[in-house]
Coordinates of C-alpha atoms and ligand atoms in Angstrom, one line a residue:
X1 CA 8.7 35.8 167.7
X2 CA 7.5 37.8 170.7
X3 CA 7.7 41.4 171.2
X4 CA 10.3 40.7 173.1
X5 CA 12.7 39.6 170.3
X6 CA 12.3 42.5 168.4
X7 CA 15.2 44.1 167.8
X8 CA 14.9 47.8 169.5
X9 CA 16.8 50.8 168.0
X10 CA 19.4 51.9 170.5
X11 CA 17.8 55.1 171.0
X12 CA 14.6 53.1 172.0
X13 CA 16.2 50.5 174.4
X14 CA 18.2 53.8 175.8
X15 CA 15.1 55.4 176.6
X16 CA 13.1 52.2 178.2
X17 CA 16.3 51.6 180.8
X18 CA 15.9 55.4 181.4
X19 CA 12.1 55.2 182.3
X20 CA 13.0 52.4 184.5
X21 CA 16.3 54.2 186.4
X22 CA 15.5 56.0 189.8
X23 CA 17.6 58.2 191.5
X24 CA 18.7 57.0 194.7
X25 CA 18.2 58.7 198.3
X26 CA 20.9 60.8 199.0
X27 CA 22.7 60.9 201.9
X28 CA 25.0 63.6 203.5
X29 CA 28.8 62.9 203.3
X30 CA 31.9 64.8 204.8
X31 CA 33.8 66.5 202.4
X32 CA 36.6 64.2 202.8
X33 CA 34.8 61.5 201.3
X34 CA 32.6 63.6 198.9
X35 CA 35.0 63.4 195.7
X36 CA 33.4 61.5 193.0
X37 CA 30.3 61.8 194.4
X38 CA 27.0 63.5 192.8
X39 CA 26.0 67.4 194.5
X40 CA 22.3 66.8 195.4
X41 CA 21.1 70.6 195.1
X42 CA 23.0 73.6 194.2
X43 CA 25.4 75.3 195.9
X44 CA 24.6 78.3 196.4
X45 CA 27.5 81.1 197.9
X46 CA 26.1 81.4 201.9
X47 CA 28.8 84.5 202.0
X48 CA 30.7 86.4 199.5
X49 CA 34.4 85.3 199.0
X50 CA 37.0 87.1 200.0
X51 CA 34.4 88.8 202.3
X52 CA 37.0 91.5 203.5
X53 CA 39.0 93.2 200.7
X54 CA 42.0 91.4 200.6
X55 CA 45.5 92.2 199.6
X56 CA 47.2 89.8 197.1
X57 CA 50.8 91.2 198.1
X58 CA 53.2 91.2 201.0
X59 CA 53.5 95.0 201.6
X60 CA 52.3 98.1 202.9
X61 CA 48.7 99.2 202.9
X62 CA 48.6 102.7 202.0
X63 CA 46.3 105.7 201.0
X64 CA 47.1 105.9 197.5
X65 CA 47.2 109.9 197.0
X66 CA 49.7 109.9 199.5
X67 CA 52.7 111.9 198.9
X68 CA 54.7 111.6 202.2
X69 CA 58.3 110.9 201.6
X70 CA 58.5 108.6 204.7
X71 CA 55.7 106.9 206.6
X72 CA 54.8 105.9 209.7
X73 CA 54.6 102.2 210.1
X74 CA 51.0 101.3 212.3
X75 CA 50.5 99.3 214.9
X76 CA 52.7 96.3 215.8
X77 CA 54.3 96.8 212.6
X78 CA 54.1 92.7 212.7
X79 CA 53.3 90.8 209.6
X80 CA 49.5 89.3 210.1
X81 CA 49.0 91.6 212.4
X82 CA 46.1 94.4 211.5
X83 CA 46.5 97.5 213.3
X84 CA 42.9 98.5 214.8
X85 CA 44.0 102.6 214.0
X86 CA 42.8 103.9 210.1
X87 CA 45.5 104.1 207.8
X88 CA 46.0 107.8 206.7
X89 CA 47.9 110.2 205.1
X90 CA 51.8 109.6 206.8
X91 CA 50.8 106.2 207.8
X92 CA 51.1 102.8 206.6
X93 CA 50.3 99.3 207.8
X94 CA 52.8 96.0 207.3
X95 CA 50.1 93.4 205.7
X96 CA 50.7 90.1 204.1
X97 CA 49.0 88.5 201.1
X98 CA 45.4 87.7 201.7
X99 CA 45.0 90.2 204.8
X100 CA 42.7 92.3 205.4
X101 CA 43.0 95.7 203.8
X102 CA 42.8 98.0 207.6
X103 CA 40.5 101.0 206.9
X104 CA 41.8 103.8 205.3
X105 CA 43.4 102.4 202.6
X106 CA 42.9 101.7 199.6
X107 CA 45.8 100.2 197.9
X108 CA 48.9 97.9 199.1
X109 CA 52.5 98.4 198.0
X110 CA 54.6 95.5 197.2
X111 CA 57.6 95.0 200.0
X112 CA 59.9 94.8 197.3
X113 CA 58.8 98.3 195.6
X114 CA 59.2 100.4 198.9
X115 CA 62.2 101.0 201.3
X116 CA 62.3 100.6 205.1
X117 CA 64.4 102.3 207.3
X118 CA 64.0 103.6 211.3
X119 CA 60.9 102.3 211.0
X120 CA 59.8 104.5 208.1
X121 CA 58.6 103.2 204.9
X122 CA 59.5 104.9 201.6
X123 CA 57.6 103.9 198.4
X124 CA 59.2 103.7 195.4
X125 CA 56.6 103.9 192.9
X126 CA 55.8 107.2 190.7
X127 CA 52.6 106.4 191.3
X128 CA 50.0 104.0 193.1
X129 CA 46.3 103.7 191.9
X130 CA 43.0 103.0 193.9
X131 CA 42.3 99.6 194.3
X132 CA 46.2 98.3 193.5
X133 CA 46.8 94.9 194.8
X134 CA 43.6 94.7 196.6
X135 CA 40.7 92.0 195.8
X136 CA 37.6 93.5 196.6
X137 CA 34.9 92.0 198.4
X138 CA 32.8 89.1 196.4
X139 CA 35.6 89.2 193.6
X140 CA 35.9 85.8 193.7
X141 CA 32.0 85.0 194.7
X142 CA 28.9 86.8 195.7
X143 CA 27.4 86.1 198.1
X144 CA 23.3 84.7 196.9
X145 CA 25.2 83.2 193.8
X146 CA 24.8 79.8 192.3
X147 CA 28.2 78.2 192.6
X148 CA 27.8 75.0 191.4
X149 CA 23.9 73.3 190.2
X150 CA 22.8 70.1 191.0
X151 CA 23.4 67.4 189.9
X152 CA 27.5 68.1 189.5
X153 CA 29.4 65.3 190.0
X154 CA 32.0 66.9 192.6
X155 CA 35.8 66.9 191.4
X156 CA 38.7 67.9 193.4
X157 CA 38.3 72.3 192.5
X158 CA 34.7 71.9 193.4
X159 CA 35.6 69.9 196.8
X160 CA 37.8 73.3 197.0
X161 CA 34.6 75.2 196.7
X162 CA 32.4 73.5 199.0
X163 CA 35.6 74.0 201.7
X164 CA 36.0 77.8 201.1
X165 CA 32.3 78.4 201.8
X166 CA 32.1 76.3 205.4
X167 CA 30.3 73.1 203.6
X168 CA 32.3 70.8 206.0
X169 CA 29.8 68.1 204.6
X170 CA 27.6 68.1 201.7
X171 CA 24.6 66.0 200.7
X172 CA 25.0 63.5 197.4
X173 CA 22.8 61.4 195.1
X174 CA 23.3 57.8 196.3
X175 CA 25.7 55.1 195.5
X176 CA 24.3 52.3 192.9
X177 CA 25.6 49.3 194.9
X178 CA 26.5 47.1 191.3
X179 CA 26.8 43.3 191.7
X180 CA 29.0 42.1 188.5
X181 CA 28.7 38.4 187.5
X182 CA 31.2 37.0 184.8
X183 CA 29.2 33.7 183.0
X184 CA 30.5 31.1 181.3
X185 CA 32.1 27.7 181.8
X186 CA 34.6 28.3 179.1
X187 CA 35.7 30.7 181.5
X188 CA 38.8 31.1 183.8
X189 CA 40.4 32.8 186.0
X190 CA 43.1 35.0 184.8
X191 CA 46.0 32.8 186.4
X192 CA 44.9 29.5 185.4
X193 CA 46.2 28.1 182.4
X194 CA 42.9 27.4 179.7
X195 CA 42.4 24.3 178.9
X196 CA 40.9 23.3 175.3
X197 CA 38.4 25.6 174.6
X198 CA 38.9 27.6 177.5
X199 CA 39.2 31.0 177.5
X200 CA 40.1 33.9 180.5
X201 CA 37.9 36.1 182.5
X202 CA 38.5 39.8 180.5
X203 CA 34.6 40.8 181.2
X204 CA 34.7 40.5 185.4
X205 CA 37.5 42.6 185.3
X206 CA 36.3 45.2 182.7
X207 CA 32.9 45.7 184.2
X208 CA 34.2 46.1 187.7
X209 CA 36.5 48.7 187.3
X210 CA 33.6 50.4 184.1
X211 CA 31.1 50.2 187.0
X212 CA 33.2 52.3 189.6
X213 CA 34.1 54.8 187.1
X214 CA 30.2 55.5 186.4
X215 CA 30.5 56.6 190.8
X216 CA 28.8 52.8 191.2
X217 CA 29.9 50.8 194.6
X218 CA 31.0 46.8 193.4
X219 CA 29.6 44.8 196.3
X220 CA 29.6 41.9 194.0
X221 CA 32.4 40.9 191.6
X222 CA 32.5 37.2 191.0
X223 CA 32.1 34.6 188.1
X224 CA 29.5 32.1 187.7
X225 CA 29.5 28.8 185.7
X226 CA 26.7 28.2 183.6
X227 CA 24.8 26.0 186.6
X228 CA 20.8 26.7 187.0
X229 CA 21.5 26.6 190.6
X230 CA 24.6 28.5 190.9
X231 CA 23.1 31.3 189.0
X232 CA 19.7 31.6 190.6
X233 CA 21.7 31.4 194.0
X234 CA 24.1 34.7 192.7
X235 CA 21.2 36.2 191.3
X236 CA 19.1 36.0 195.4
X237 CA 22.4 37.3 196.6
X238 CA 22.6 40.8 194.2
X239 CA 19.5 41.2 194.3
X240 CA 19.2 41.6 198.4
X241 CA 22.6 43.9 198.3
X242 CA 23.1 45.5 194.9
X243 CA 21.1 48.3 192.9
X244 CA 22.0 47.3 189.9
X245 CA 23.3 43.7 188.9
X246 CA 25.6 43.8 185.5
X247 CA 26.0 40.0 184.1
X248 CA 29.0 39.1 181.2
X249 CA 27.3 36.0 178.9
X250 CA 24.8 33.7 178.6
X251 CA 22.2 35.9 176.6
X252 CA 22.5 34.8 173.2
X253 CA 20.8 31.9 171.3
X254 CA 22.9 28.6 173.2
X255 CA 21.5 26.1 175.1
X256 CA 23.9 27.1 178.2
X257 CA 22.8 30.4 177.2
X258 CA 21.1 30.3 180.8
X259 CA 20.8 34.0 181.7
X260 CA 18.7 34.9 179.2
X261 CA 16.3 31.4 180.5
X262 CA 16.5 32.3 183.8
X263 CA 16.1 36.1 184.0
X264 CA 12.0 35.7 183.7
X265 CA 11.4 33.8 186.8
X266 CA 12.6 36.7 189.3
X267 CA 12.3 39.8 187.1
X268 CA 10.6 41.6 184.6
X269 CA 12.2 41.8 181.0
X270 CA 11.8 44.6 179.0
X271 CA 14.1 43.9 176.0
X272 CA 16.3 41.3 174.6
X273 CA 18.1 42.4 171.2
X274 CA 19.5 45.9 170.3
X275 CA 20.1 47.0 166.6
X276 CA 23.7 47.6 167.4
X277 CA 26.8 45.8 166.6
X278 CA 28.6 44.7 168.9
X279 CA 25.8 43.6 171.2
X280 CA 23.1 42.6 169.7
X281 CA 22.2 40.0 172.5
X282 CA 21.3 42.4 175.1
X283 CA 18.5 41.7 178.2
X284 CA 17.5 44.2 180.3
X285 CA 15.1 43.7 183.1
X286 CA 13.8 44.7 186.2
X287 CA 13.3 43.9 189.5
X288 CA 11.2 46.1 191.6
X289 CA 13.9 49.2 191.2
X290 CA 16.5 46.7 190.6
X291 CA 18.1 46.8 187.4
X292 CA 19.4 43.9 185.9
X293 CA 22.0 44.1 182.8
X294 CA 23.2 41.0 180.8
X295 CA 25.4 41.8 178.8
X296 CA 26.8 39.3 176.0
X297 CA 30.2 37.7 176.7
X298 CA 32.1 38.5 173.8
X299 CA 34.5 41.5 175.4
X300 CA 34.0 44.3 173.3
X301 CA 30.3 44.1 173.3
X302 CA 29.7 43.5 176.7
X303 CA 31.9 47.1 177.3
X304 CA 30.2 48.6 174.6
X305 CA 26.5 47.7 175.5
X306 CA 27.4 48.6 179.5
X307 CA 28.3 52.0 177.4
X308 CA 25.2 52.5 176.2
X309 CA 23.0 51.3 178.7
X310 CA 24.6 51.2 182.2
X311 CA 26.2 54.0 182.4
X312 CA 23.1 56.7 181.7
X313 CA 20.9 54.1 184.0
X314 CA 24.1 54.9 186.8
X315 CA 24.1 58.2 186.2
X316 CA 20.3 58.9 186.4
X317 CA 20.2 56.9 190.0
X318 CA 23.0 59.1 191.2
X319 CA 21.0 62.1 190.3
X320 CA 23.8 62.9 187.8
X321 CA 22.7 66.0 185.8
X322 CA 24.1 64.8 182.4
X323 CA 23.1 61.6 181.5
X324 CA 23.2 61.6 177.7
X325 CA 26.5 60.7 176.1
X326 CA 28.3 63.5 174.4
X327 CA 27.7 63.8 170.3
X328 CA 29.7 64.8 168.5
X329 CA 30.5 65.5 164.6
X330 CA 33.9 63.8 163.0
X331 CA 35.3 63.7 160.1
X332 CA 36.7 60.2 159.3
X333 CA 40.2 59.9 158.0
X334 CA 40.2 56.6 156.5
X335 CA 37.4 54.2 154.6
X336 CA 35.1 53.0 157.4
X337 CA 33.3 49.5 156.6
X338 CA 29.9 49.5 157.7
X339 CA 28.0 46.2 158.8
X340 CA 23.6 45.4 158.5
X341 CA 23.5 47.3 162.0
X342 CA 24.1 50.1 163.9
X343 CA 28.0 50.1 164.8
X344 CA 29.9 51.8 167.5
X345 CA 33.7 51.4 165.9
X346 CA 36.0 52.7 168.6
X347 CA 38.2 55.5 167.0
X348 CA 41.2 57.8 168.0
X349 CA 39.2 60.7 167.8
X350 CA 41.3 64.1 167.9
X351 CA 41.3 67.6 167.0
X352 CA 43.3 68.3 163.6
X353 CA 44.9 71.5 162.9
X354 CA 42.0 73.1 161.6
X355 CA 40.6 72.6 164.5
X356 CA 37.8 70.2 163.2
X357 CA 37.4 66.6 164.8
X358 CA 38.6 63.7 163.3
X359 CA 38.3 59.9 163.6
X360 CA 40.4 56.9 162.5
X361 CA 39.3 53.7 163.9
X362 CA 41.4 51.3 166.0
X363 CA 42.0 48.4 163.2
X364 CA 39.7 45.2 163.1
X365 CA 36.4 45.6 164.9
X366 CA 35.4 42.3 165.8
X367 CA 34.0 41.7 169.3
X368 CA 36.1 39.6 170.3
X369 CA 39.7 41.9 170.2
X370 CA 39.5 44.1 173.3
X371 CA 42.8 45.9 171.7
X372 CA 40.4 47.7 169.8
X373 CA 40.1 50.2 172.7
X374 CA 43.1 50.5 172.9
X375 CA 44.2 54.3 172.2
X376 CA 40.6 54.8 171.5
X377 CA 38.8 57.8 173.5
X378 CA 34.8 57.4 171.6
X379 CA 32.8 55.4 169.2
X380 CA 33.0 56.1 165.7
X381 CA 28.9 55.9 165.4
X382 CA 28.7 54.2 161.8
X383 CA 25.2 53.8 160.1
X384 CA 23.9 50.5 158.7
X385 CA 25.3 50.2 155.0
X386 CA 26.7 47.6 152.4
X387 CA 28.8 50.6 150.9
X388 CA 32.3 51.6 152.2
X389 CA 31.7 55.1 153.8
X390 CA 35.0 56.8 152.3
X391 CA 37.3 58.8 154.7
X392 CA 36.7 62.4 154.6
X393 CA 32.6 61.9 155.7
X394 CA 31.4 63.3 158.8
X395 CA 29.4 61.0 161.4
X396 CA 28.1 61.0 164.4
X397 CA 30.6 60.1 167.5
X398 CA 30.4 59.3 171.4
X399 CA 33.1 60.4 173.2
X400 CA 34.5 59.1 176.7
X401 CA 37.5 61.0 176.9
X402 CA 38.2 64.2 175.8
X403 CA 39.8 64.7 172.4
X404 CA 43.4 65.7 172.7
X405 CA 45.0 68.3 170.7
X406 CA 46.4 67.6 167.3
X407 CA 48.5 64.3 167.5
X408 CA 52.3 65.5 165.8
Ligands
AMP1 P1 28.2 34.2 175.2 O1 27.6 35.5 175.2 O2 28.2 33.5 176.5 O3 27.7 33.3 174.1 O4 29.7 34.4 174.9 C1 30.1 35.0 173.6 C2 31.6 34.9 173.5 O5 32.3 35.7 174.5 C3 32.2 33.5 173.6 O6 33.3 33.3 172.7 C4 32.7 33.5 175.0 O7 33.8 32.6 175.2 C5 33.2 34.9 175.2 N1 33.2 35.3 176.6 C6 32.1 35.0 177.4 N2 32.4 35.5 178.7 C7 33.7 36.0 178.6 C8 34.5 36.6 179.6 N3 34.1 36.8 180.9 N4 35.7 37.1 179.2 C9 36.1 36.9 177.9 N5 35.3 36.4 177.0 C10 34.1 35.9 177.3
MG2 MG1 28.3 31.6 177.4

C-alpha cells in the first residue's frame, strides 16, 4: 500500500485541498453584474448616509417651540422644493419624505396632523419635540465606517449598499471556471432509455448546478465514457480553460476505474481514500493551481464528497471569508445506525420548540438513493460505531440551509 492509499481523516484531506486552493485575481465588476460575487476588500462608508438631516414625512418643517397659530408657508411652497430662506418662528417650509430638513428647523410635522388654509398652515399637535420625524446625519452610516469586510459574498441588500455609497462598480475575488465530467459507460443521458445495466446521468447534472451555487463558472459540463483517449482528451481540454475540473466516477478499485489510472500522468495526487462514508474513493490532485476532484459515481457520495471538499477549495479561490462549513450541535430524534466510518447522514434538521436543534435523518442512507436529500438541509455527522446511537444524543452537524422554525 502506498501512502497514497491511506485512508485520510476528513479533517486531514480538508486541510491538504485547503493548502493547495488559491485565491484568484480579482477583477472589477459593475454592480449590475456583482450579485453572487465575492467583495475583495472592505467597504468602507466614503460619506455618511443620509448626509443632510432628512425628513422621513411629507409635511411641514417647523421650529419646534413654535407657538404661532398660523404660519407662513416659505418659498415656493412646492413639494421638493427647499426654500433657500431659514425656517423661523411664523414660518414653515412644505418638505417631502427624505428632504432636506432647510435650516432653522428642527422638526417636520406630518401633512395629515396640520391644516392648510390661505396659504397658512395650522398644526395640530399639542406638542412637537426636537428632532421629530427627522433622520439625522450618519443615522443610517458614518461616514470612515466599515460597512461590509472582505471577503462577503455580495447579496441583493449589500448590492443596495455598494449603490447608496456611489460604488457604481466594485472589485471581486475571481470566478473558479469548473469543468464537470460525468464517467461511466453504464451511463446515459437522461432521455435515452437504459439498456441492461445501464443507468442515467444524475451526477453531470448535480455537480453542475452544486458548482454554480459555490459562485463557480461551468465552462465544461459533459460526460465521458470510460475510453483512455476520450478522457485524457477532456482532461487537455479543462485543464487549458477551467480552474478547477470536478469528475463523477471511475476512482474506485475496477478495471474501467480509469480516472483514478490516469490522473498521475498530468497531475500531482495528493490523496486517494477519505475515512468517510459515502465517499470513500476520493482523488484529489493538482495541476500547477489547477485542482482536480474525482469524485466517486455513486450519487450521493459524489454530492457529499464535492461538500466537503469542493466547496471550501471554491470558496478559498474566490477569496470567500468563510470557508469552513457551519457546526453545529443536534439532538437526534430517532435511533441513528452508525457504519466502520465517518458518516455524513443527511437529516431534516430544525429548531424544536425549546428552541434546541434537532435531527431526524432522511430514511435509508445508501449511496446510491439521491432521495435521501430530499427535505434534508445538513449532514447528520455520525461517528464510527457498531452500536445504535439512540435518539435523544447530541452530534455534531453540517448545515447547508438554514434550519427552519419548528415544523407543526
Ligand atoms: P464508479 O465510482 O464509477 O465505480 O460508480 C459507482 C456507482 O455509481 C455505479 O453503480 C455507477 O453506475 C454509479 N454512477 C456512476 N456515475 C454515475 C452518474 N453519472 N449518475 C448516476 N450514477 C452513477
Ligand atoms: Mg465507473
Amino acid at each position: 500500500m502506498t501512502d497514497l492509499d491511506r485512508m485520510l481523516h476528513p479533517d486531514e484531506a480538508r486541510a491538504i485541498v485547503l493548502a493547495q486552493a488559491r485565491p484568484l485575481p480579482t477583477e472589477t465588476v459593475p454592480l449590475e453584474e456583482a450579485g453572487g460575487r465575492v467583495l475583495a476588500h472592505a467597504l468602507v462608508a466614503a460619506e455618511s448616509l443620509p448626509p443632510f438631516r432628512a425628513s422621513t414625512m411629507d409635511g411641514f418643517a417647523v421650529v419646534s417651540s413654535d407657538a404661532t397659530e398660523q404660519r407662513n408657508i416659505l418659498g415656493s411652497g412646492l413639494a421638493g422644493a427647499v426654500p433657500a430662506e431659514t425656517v423661523s418662528m411664523g414660518s414653515v417650509a412644505r418638505i417631502m419624505t427624505g428632504a432636506p430638513v432647510p435650516d432653522g428647523a428642527d422638526a417636520v410635522v406630518p401633512v395629515e396632523r396640520t391644516s392648510e388654509a390661505d396659504g397658512k398652515v395650522r398644526i395640530l399637535l399639542d406638542a412637537v419635540l426636537p428632532g421629530d420625524n427627522i433622520r439625522p446625519v450618519g443615522s443610517d452610516m458614518v461616514a470612515g465606517a466599515e460597512v461590509l469586510p472582505a471577503g462577503t459574498r455580495l447579496t441583493g441588500p449589500y448590492l443596495g449598499l455598494l449603490a447608496s455609497l456611489g460604488e457604481a462598480s466594485v472589485e471581486v475575488g475571481g470566478r473558479p471556471r469548473v469543468a464537470v465530467f460525468s464517467t461511466g459507460d453504464e451511463v446515459v443521458a437522461p432521455d435515452v432509455e437504459p439498456g441492461p445495466g445501464q443507468i442515467r446521468d444524475a451526477n453531470r447534472f448535480t455537480l453542475t448546478y452544486a458548482a454554480g451555487q459555490a459562485g463557480g463558472e461551468v465552462v465544461l459540463s459533459r460526460h465521458v465514457p470510460d475510453d483512455e483517449a476520450a478522457l485524457r482528451s477532456a482532461f487537455a481540454e479543462a485543464l487549458e480553460t477551467a480552474d478547477v475540473i470536478v469528475t463523477s466516477g471511475g476512482v474506485s478499485m475496477g478495471d474501467r476505474d480509469l480516472v483514478k489510472a490516469l490522473l498521475g500522468d498530468f497531475a500531482e495526487v495528493r490523496f486517494r481514500r477519505v475515512f468517510m462514508k459515502p465517499g470513500k474513493p476520493l482523488n484529489f490532485a493538482t495541476a500547477g493551481e489547477k485542482l482536480i476532484f474525482g469524485l466517486p459515481g455513486n450519487p450521493v457520495s459524489c454530492l457529499v464528497s464535492f461538500h466537503m471538499f469542493a466547496l471550501p477549495a471554491l470558496a478559498v479561490m474566490q477569496g470567500l471569508a468563510t470557508v469552513e462549513h457551519e457546526t453545529v450541535s443536534v439532538t437526534t430524534t430517532a435511533d441513528v445506525q452508525p457504519s466502520d466510518r465517518i458518516e455524513y447522514q443527511r437529516a431534516v434538521i430544525v429548531v424544536a420548540e425549546d428552541g434546541q436543534l434537532t435531527a431526524l435523518t432522511t430514511g435509508p442512507q445508501q449511496s446510491s438513493r439521491l432521495q435521501s436529500f430530499v427535505g434534508a438541509n445538513g449532514f447528520l455527522v455520525v461517528p464510527p460505531s457498531t452500536e445504535t446511537i439512540p435518539g435523544g444524543s447530541v452530534l455534531d452537524a453540517i448545515l447547508y440551509a438554514p434550519p427552519f422554525g419548528a415544523k407543526g
